[in-house]
């Protein structure tokens, strides 16, 4: 970037944004200068002498935040593009202030479990993404022993299930296979996300029905606790690899607190854990079905406490859409309908609505959904408004409200658990690499896992 100072005036900038800004140390008035797609300067006064081709002052109700990084998104293309595809998913991301997503390896056909399948996935995303896209690989029984090749091909890490995933082409690992995966990943410090439900702790013979209480009883928190305890034991044994468990039960938190082994963490699926509770789920309302299930409000309170004390340190949506027909299959039978919630566009509003009620500042929410998520997958060039970072940004009106109309959301199918919800926090504009994301624009890049620099002696 060609940025200079003439007579005390910083010049050569493409853009200056002035107003309230969420910075790494909190929210305050500032001026942010952008050049060549990156943040060139952050001035501590919003009226600082910066010269740019475009100079804009935010409205008094608006705040500038870094673009969110959602590291848990099911896009489903190719193979199940009628559920969701890269064009619609990334348009929904941009509408929700998300500038980077990392796509899950399952629900697409083929699943991303080999370098060849990754090539197929990348080809499907090329040229159609509105925001940047990275990819997870999958760990399933048939590719154990060959995870390094997929790691070297550029995936950010691996996802596995300890209970059936819901799709036949992505089978789950048993305990011995999980241990084998942990051993393999320890050799190259690979990252593993574990869907933490132990099938041995899940009741047998659940026949479905319209009652949500019955579905909740079929996925008890004991199954989550047993799975997390086994993952923690495995990480202690191998002494390597980096592991994160998908948990919704508050009882998992002690397993992942300050005494957890190096690299072992836990995080919620927060568009669910932090804004919905079991009492809000009517019988027959299968749009709320997910696994692990939405639990009670006391469980949610304790998960918020875990966020507050740092036991849980990042927030993602686990956007997992399907067609309306699959989501409502069985006429309200929780045993038949697809289990997954579409929330990519609404993640920030859903979390911020609850955070604001609890007195949590917007800067902390941004830390969980942008800074921590970027750090989690090694994308240190984004996730914060600081000099040298990418100018991936969003303009948010935190006190503005919206009532969710599924038909007006950007994701492919008009069904969501947030139907009719009144949420707080409206994203008014999203910027990718210093330029606004316009409807229909497809400037998103396909990302490989960052490779740490190797320092050599001179």
PDB file of N, CA and C in Angstrom, residues 55-127:
ATOM      1  N   UNK A  55     -14.610   9.238   2.219  1.00  0.00           N
ATOM      2  CA  UNK A  55     -14.579   9.543   3.646  1.00  0.00           C
ATOM      3  C   UNK A  55     -16.013   9.517   4.152  1.00  0.00           C
ATOM      4  N   UNK A  56     -16.284   8.593   5.046  1.00  0.00           N
ATOM      5  CA  UNK A  56     -17.664   8.393   5.477  1.00  0.00           C
ATOM      6  C   UNK A  56     -17.750   8.408   6.992  1.00  0.00           C
ATOM      7  N   UNK A  57     -18.772   9.085   7.498  1.00  0.00           N
ATOM      8  CA  UNK A  57     -19.059   9.090   8.929  1.00  0.00           C
ATOM      9  C   UNK A  57     -20.294   8.241   9.182  1.00  0.00           C
ATOM     10  N   UNK A  58     -20.165   7.283  10.094  1.00  0.00           N
ATOM     11  CA  UNK A  58     -21.291   6.419  10.411  1.00  0.00           C
ATOM     12  C   UNK A  58     -22.404   7.214  11.079  1.00  0.00           C
ATOM     13  N   UNK A  59     -23.609   6.683  10.984  1.00  0.00           N
ATOM     14  CA  UNK A  59     -24.723   7.298  11.667  1.00  0.00           C
ATOM     15  C   UNK A  59     -24.588   7.179  13.176  1.00  0.00           C
ATOM     16  N   UNK A  60     -25.276   8.029  13.937  1.00  0.00           N
ATOM     17  CA  UNK A  60     -25.142   8.004  15.401  1.00  0.00           C
ATOM     18  C   UNK A  60     -25.607   6.697  16.032  1.00  0.00           C
ATOM     19  N   UNK A  61     -26.413   5.913  15.321  1.00  0.00           N
ATOM     20  CA  UNK A  61     -26.891   4.635  15.868  1.00  0.00           C
ATOM     21  C   UNK A  61     -26.088   3.454  15.356  1.00  0.00           C
ATOM     22  N   UNK A  62     -24.981   3.702  14.641  1.00  0.00           N
ATOM     23  CA  UNK A  62     -24.232   2.632  13.999  1.00  0.00           C
ATOM     24  C   UNK A  62     -22.874   2.409  14.665  1.00  0.00           C
ATOM     25  N   UNK A  63     -22.391   1.184  14.555  1.00  0.00           N
ATOM     26  CA  UNK A  63     -21.085   0.799  15.086  1.00  0.00           C
ATOM     27  C   UNK A  63     -20.354  -0.003  14.008  1.00  0.00           C
ATOM     28  N   UNK A  64     -19.071   0.261  13.851  1.00  0.00           N
ATOM     29  CA  UNK A  64     -18.235  -0.504  12.930  1.00  0.00           C
ATOM     30  C   UNK A  64     -17.599  -1.665  13.692  1.00  0.00           C
ATOM     31  N   UNK A  65     -17.774  -2.880  13.163  1.00  0.00           N
ATOM     32  CA  UNK A  65     -17.190  -4.065  13.794  1.00  0.00           C
ATOM     33  C   UNK A  65     -16.376  -4.825  12.744  1.00  0.00           C
ATOM     34  N   UNK A  66     -15.441  -5.677  13.171  1.00  0.00           N
ATOM     35  CA  UNK A  66     -14.780  -6.537  12.195  1.00  0.00           C
ATOM     36  C   UNK A  66     -15.766  -7.549  11.639  1.00  0.00           C
ATOM     37  N   UNK A  67     -15.565  -7.946  10.390  1.00  0.00           N
ATOM     38  CA  UNK A  67     -16.396  -8.996   9.829  1.00  0.00           C
ATOM     39  C   UNK A  67     -16.303 -10.260  10.661  1.00  0.00           C
ATOM     40  N   UNK A  68     -17.438 -10.916  10.868  1.00  0.00           N
ATOM     41  CA  UNK A  68     -17.465 -12.120  11.681  1.00  0.00           C
ATOM     42  C   UNK A  68     -16.852 -13.295  10.910  1.00  0.00           C
ATOM     43  N   UNK A  69     -16.316 -14.244  11.665  1.00  0.00           N
ATOM     44  CA  UNK A  69     -15.721 -15.454  11.093  1.00  0.00           C
ATOM     45  C   UNK A  69     -16.491 -16.632  11.664  1.00  0.00           C
ATOM     46  N   UNK A  70     -17.315 -17.272  10.848  1.00  0.00           N
ATOM     47  CA  UNK A  70     -18.142 -18.387  11.305  1.00  0.00           C
ATOM     48  C   UNK A  70     -17.481 -19.689  10.862  1.00  0.00           C
ATOM     49  N   UNK A  71     -16.934 -20.412  11.823  1.00  0.00           N
ATOM     50  CA  UNK A  71     -16.138 -21.591  11.516  1.00  0.00           C
ATOM     51  C   UNK A  71     -16.933 -22.891  11.557  1.00  0.00           C
ATOM     52  N   UNK A  72     -18.271 -22.792  11.532  1.00  0.00           N
ATOM     53  CA  UNK A  72     -19.083 -24.021  11.597  1.00  0.00           C
ATOM     54  C   UNK A  72     -20.345 -23.830  10.765  1.00  0.00           C
ATOM     55  N   UNK A  73     -20.212 -24.049   9.453  1.00  0.00           N
ATOM     56  CA  UNK A  73     -21.310 -23.808   8.513  1.00  0.00           C
ATOM     57  C   UNK A  73     -21.451 -25.016   7.595  1.00  0.00           C
ATOM     58  N   UNK A  74     -22.668 -25.538   7.482  1.00  0.00           N
ATOM     59  CA  UNK A  74     -22.956 -26.627   6.547  1.00  0.00           C
ATOM     60  C   UNK A  74     -23.533 -26.023   5.270  1.00  0.00           C
ATOM     61  N   UNK A  75     -22.754 -26.069   4.188  1.00  0.00           N
ATOM     62  CA  UNK A  75     -23.226 -25.516   2.916  1.00  0.00           C
ATOM     63  C   UNK A  75     -23.928 -26.577   2.076  1.00  0.00           C
ATOM     64  N   UNK A  76     -23.470 -27.843   2.136  1.00  0.00           N
ATOM     65  CA  UNK A  76     -24.152 -28.997   1.539  1.00  0.00           C
ATOM     66  C   UNK A  76     -23.949 -29.166   0.031  1.00  0.00           C
ATOM     67  N   UNK A  77     -23.262 -28.247  -0.611  1.00  0.00           N
ATOM     68  CA  UNK A  77     -22.988 -28.352  -2.041  1.00  0.00           C
ATOM     69  C   UNK A  77     -21.594 -28.926  -2.252  1.00  0.00           C
ATOM     70  N   UNK A  78     -21.455 -29.852  -3.228  1.00  0.00           N
ATOM     71  CA  UNK A  78     -22.448 -30.418  -4.148  1.00  0.00           C
ATOM     72  C   UNK A  78     -23.207 -31.584  -3.517  1.00  0.00           C
ATOM     73  N   UNK A  79     -24.186 -32.059  -4.235  1.00  0.00           N
ATOM     74  CA  UNK A  79     -24.913 -33.251  -3.822  1.00  0.00           C
ATOM     75  C   UNK A  79     -26.236 -32.969  -3.150  1.00  0.00           C
ATOM     76  N   UNK A  80     -26.256 -31.937  -2.283  1.00  0.00           N
ATOM     77  CA  UNK A  80     -27.508 -31.560  -1.629  1.00  0.00           C
ATOM     78  C   UNK A  80     -27.693 -30.039  -1.729  1.00  0.00           C
ATOM     79  N   UNK A  81     -27.429 -29.520  -2.912  1.00  0.00           N
ATOM     80  CA  UNK A  81     -27.522 -28.071  -3.113  1.00  0.00           C
ATOM     81  C   UNK A  81     -28.950 -27.577  -2.930  1.00  0.00           C
ATOM     82  N   UNK A  82     -29.935 -28.473  -3.057  1.00  0.00           N
ATOM     83  CA  UNK A  82     -31.314 -28.046  -2.802  1.00  0.00           C
ATOM     84  C   UNK A  82     -31.522 -27.727  -1.321  1.00  0.00           C
ATOM     85  N   UNK A  83     -30.631 -28.210  -0.446  1.00  0.00           N
ATOM     86  CA  UNK A  83     -30.678 -27.826   0.968  1.00  0.00           C
ATOM     87  C   UNK A  83     -30.044 -26.451   1.160  1.00  0.00           C
ATOM     88  N   UNK A  84     -28.905 -26.259   0.557  1.00  0.00           N
ATOM     89  CA  UNK A  84     -28.159 -24.992   0.627  1.00  0.00           C
ATOM     90  C   UNK A  84     -27.000 -25.092  -0.343  1.00  0.00           C
ATOM     91  N   UNK A  85     -26.545 -23.966  -0.875  1.00  0.00           N
ATOM     92  CA  UNK A  85     -25.395 -23.936  -1.763  1.00  0.00           C
ATOM     93  C   UNK A  85     -24.499 -22.769  -1.426  1.00  0.00           C
ATOM     94  N   UNK A  86     -23.339 -22.710  -2.077  1.00  0.00           N
ATOM     95  CA  UNK A  86     -22.385 -21.660  -1.753  1.00  0.00           C
ATOM     96  C   UNK A  86     -22.917 -20.269  -2.095  1.00  0.00           C
ATOM     97  N   UNK A  87     -23.657 -20.137  -3.188  1.00  0.00           N
ATOM     98  CA  UNK A  87     -24.183 -18.820  -3.546  1.00  0.00           C
ATOM     99  C   UNK A  87     -25.139 -18.301  -2.481  1.00  0.00           C
ATOM    100  N   UNK A  88     -26.080 -19.147  -2.055  1.00  0.00           N
ATOM    101  CA  UNK A  88     -27.076 -18.686  -1.083  1.00  0.00           C
ATOM    102  C   UNK A  88     -26.489 -18.582   0.322  1.00  0.00           C
ATOM    103  N   UNK A  89     -25.657 -19.540   0.707  1.00  0.00           N
ATOM    104  CA  UNK A  89     -25.079 -19.498   2.055  1.00  0.00           C
ATOM    105  C   UNK A  89     -24.202 -18.274   2.242  1.00  0.00           C
ATOM    106  N   UNK A  90     -23.372 -17.962   1.262  1.00  0.00           N
ATOM    107  CA  UNK A  90     -22.481 -16.809   1.431  1.00  0.00           C
ATOM    108  C   UNK A  90     -23.228 -15.495   1.308  1.00  0.00           C
ATOM    109  N   UNK A  91     -24.328 -15.465   0.556  1.00  0.00           N
ATOM    110  CA  UNK A  91     -25.165 -14.259   0.547  1.00  0.00           C
ATOM    111  C   UNK A  91     -25.794 -14.046   1.918  1.00  0.00           C
ATOM    112  N   UNK A  92     -26.243 -15.129   2.556  1.00  0.00           N
ATOM    113  CA  UNK A  92     -26.783 -15.033   3.911  1.00  0.00           C
ATOM    114  C   UNK A  92     -25.707 -14.589   4.890  1.00  0.00           C
ATOM    115  N   UNK A  93     -24.488 -15.109   4.720  1.00  0.00           N
ATOM    116  CA  UNK A  93     -23.387 -14.699   5.592  1.00  0.00           C
ATOM    117  C   UNK A  93     -23.159 -13.199   5.492  1.00  0.00           C
ATOM    118  N   UNK A  94     -23.039 -12.686   4.277  1.00  0.00           N
ATOM    119  CA  UNK A  94     -22.785 -11.256   4.090  1.00  0.00           C
ATOM    120  C   UNK A  94     -23.907 -10.423   4.691  1.00  0.00           C
ATOM    121  N   UNK A  95     -25.149 -10.866   4.545  1.00  0.00           N
ATOM    122  CA  UNK A  95     -26.282 -10.121   5.111  1.00  0.00           C
ATOM    123  C   UNK A  95     -26.236 -10.100   6.627  1.00  0.00           C
ATOM    124  N   UNK A  96     -25.542 -11.070   7.226  1.00  0.00           N
ATOM    125  CA  UNK A  96     -25.425 -11.129   8.679  1.00  0.00           C
ATOM    126  C   UNK A  96     -24.119 -10.611   9.216  1.00  0.00           C
ATOM    127  N   UNK A  97     -23.317  -9.950   8.387  1.00  0.00           N
ATOM    128  CA  UNK A  97     -22.047  -9.393   8.857  1.00  0.00           C
ATOM    129  C   UNK A  97     -20.914 -10.388   8.914  1.00  0.00           C
ATOM    130  N   UNK A  98     -21.092 -11.557   8.305  1.00  0.00           N
ATOM    131  CA  UNK A  98     -20.073 -12.607   8.297  1.00  0.00           C
ATOM    132  C   UNK A  98     -19.272 -12.500   7.006  1.00  0.00           C
ATOM    133  N   UNK A  99     -17.951 -12.370   7.120  1.00  0.00           N
ATOM    134  CA  UNK A  99     -17.111 -12.206   5.937  1.00  0.00           C
ATOM    135  C   UNK A  99     -16.245 -13.428   5.638  1.00  0.00           C
ATOM    136  N   UNK A 100     -16.225 -14.400   6.542  1.00  0.00           N
ATOM    137  CA  UNK A 100     -15.498 -15.651   6.318  1.00  0.00           C
ATOM    138  C   UNK A 100     -16.304 -16.785   6.914  1.00  0.00           C
ATOM    139  N   UNK A 101     -16.470 -17.868   6.143  1.00  0.00           N
ATOM    140  CA  UNK A 101     -17.060 -19.076   6.678  1.00  0.00           C
ATOM    141  C   UNK A 101     -16.094 -20.234   6.446  1.00  0.00           C
ATOM    142  N   UNK A 102     -16.185 -21.258   7.310  1.00  0.00           N
ATOM    143  CA  UNK A 102     -15.463 -22.505   7.087  1.00  0.00           C
ATOM    144  C   UNK A 102     -16.514 -23.608   6.998  1.00  0.00           C
ATOM    145  N   UNK A 103     -16.534 -24.272   5.855  1.00  0.00           N
ATOM    146  CA  UNK A 103     -17.580 -25.220   5.499  1.00  0.00           C
ATOM    147  C   UNK A 103     -17.327 -26.592   6.108  1.00  0.00           C
ATOM    148  N   UNK A 104     -18.380 -27.194   6.650  1.00  0.00           N
ATOM    149  CA  UNK A 104     -18.311 -28.526   7.234  1.00  0.00           C
ATOM    150  C   UNK A 104     -18.203 -29.595   6.147  1.00  0.00           C
ATOM    151  N   UNK A 105     -17.584 -30.750   6.481  1.00  0.00           N
ATOM    152  CA  UNK A 105     -17.322 -31.755   5.443  1.00  0.00           C
ATOM    153  C   UNK A 105     -18.492 -32.653   5.107  1.00  0.00           C
ATOM    154  N   UNK A 106     -19.561 -32.644   5.921  1.00  0.00           N
ATOM    155  CA  UNK A 106     -20.658 -33.571   5.686  1.00  0.00           C
ATOM    156  C   UNK A 106     -21.899 -32.857   5.181  1.00  0.00           C
ATOM    157  N   UNK A 107     -22.816 -33.680   4.685  1.00  0.00           N
ATOM    158  CA  UNK A 107     -24.068 -33.319   4.029  1.00  0.00           C
ATOM    159  C   UNK A 107     -23.878 -33.015   2.553  1.00  0.00           C
ATOM    160  N   UNK A 108     -22.664 -32.718   2.115  1.00  0.00           N
ATOM    161  CA  UNK A 108     -22.402 -32.691   0.682  1.00  0.00           C
ATOM    162  C   UNK A 108     -22.127 -34.115   0.209  1.00  0.00           C
ATOM    163  N   UNK A 109     -22.262 -34.323  -1.087  1.00  0.00           N
ATOM    164  CA  UNK A 109     -21.925 -35.607  -1.697  1.00  0.00           C
ATOM    165  C   UNK A 109     -20.987 -35.335  -2.875  1.00  0.00           C
ATOM    166  N   UNK A 110     -19.719 -35.748  -2.794  1.00  0.00           N
ATOM    167  CA  UNK A 110     -19.129 -36.547  -1.729  1.00  0.00           C
ATOM    168  C   UNK A 110     -18.808 -35.706  -0.506  1.00  0.00           C
ATOM    169  N   UNK A 111     -18.728 -36.314   0.662  1.00  0.00           N
ATOM    170  CA  UNK A 111     -18.234 -35.578   1.827  1.00  0.00           C
ATOM    171  C   UNK A 111     -16.741 -35.304   1.662  1.00  0.00           C
ATOM    172  N   UNK A 112     -16.248 -34.295   2.359  1.00  0.00           N
ATOM    173  CA  UNK A 112     -14.848 -33.881   2.194  1.00  0.00           C
ATOM    174  C   UNK A 112     -13.953 -34.761   3.065  1.00  0.00           C
ATOM    175  N   UNK A 113     -13.688 -35.963   2.570  1.00  0.00           N
ATOM    176  CA  UNK A 113     -12.907 -36.935   3.343  1.00  0.00           C
ATOM    177  C   UNK A 113     -11.667 -37.402   2.591  1.00  0.00           C
ATOM    178  N   UNK A 114     -11.331 -36.747   1.482  1.00  0.00           N
ATOM    179  CA  UNK A 114     -10.126 -37.070   0.716  1.00  0.00           C
ATOM    180  C   UNK A 114      -9.715 -35.823  -0.050  1.00  0.00           C
ATOM    181  N   UNK A 115      -8.454 -35.739  -0.488  1.00  0.00           N
ATOM    182  CA  UNK A 115      -8.047 -34.593  -1.310  1.00  0.00           C
ATOM    183  C   UNK A 115      -8.879 -34.479  -2.578  1.00  0.00           C
ATOM    184  N   UNK A 116      -9.278 -35.601  -3.165  1.00  0.00           N
ATOM    185  CA  UNK A 116     -10.082 -35.561  -4.384  1.00  0.00           C
ATOM    186  C   UNK A 116     -11.465 -34.970  -4.106  1.00  0.00           C
ATOM    187  N   UNK A 117     -12.062 -35.334  -2.968  1.00  0.00           N
ATOM    188  CA  UNK A 117     -13.362 -34.766  -2.607  1.00  0.00           C
ATOM    189  C   UNK A 117     -13.235 -33.281  -2.297  1.00  0.00           C
ATOM    190  N   UNK A 118     -12.118 -32.866  -1.702  1.00  0.00           N
ATOM    191  CA  UNK A 118     -11.896 -31.446  -1.466  1.00  0.00           C
ATOM    192  C   UNK A 118     -11.840 -30.687  -2.787  1.00  0.00           C
ATOM    193  N   UNK A 119     -11.211 -31.265  -3.799  1.00  0.00           N
ATOM    194  CA  UNK A 119     -11.175 -30.623  -5.116  1.00  0.00           C
ATOM    195  C   UNK A 119     -12.582 -30.437  -5.669  1.00  0.00           C
ATOM    196  N   UNK A 120     -13.439 -31.430  -5.482  1.00  0.00           N
ATOM    197  CA  UNK A 120     -14.824 -31.328  -5.948  1.00  0.00           C
ATOM    198  C   UNK A 120     -15.539 -30.202  -5.208  1.00  0.00           C
ATOM    199  N   UNK A 121     -15.334 -30.130  -3.896  1.00  0.00           N
ATOM    200  CA  UNK A 121     -15.977 -29.078  -3.094  1.00  0.00           C
ATOM    201  C   UNK A 121     -15.489 -27.693  -3.526  1.00  0.00           C
ATOM    202  N   UNK A 122     -14.195 -27.539  -3.717  1.00  0.00           N
ATOM    203  CA  UNK A 122     -13.646 -26.248  -4.123  1.00  0.00           C
ATOM    204  C   UNK A 122     -14.172 -25.837  -5.495  1.00  0.00           C
ATOM    205  N   UNK A 123     -14.305 -26.798  -6.402  1.00  0.00           N
ATOM    206  CA  UNK A 123     -14.831 -26.485  -7.726  1.00  0.00           C
ATOM    207  C   UNK A 123     -16.269 -25.991  -7.647  1.00  0.00           C
ATOM    208  N   UNK A 124     -17.042 -26.543  -6.727  1.00  0.00           N
ATOM    209  CA  UNK A 124     -18.431 -26.106  -6.555  1.00  0.00           C
ATOM    210  C   UNK A 124     -18.514 -24.689  -6.022  1.00  0.00           C
ATOM    211  N   UNK A 125     -17.534 -24.299  -5.187  1.00  0.00           N
ATOM    212  CA  UNK A 125     -17.565 -22.970  -4.567  1.00  0.00           C
ATOM    213  C   UNK A 125     -16.913 -21.894  -5.428  1.00  0.00           C
ATOM    214  N   UNK A 126     -16.075 -22.289  -6.355  1.00  0.00           N
ATOM    215  CA  UNK A 126     -15.286 -21.321  -7.120  1.00  0.00           C
ATOM    216  C   UNK A 126     -16.188 -20.385  -7.926  1.00  0.00           C
ATOM    217  N   UNK A 127     -15.971 -19.097  -7.739  1.00  0.00           N
ATOM    218  CA  UNK A 127     -16.660 -18.089  -8.532  1.00  0.00           C
ATOM    219  C   UNK A 127     -18.065 -17.758  -8.103  1.00  0.00           C
TER     220      UNK A 127
END
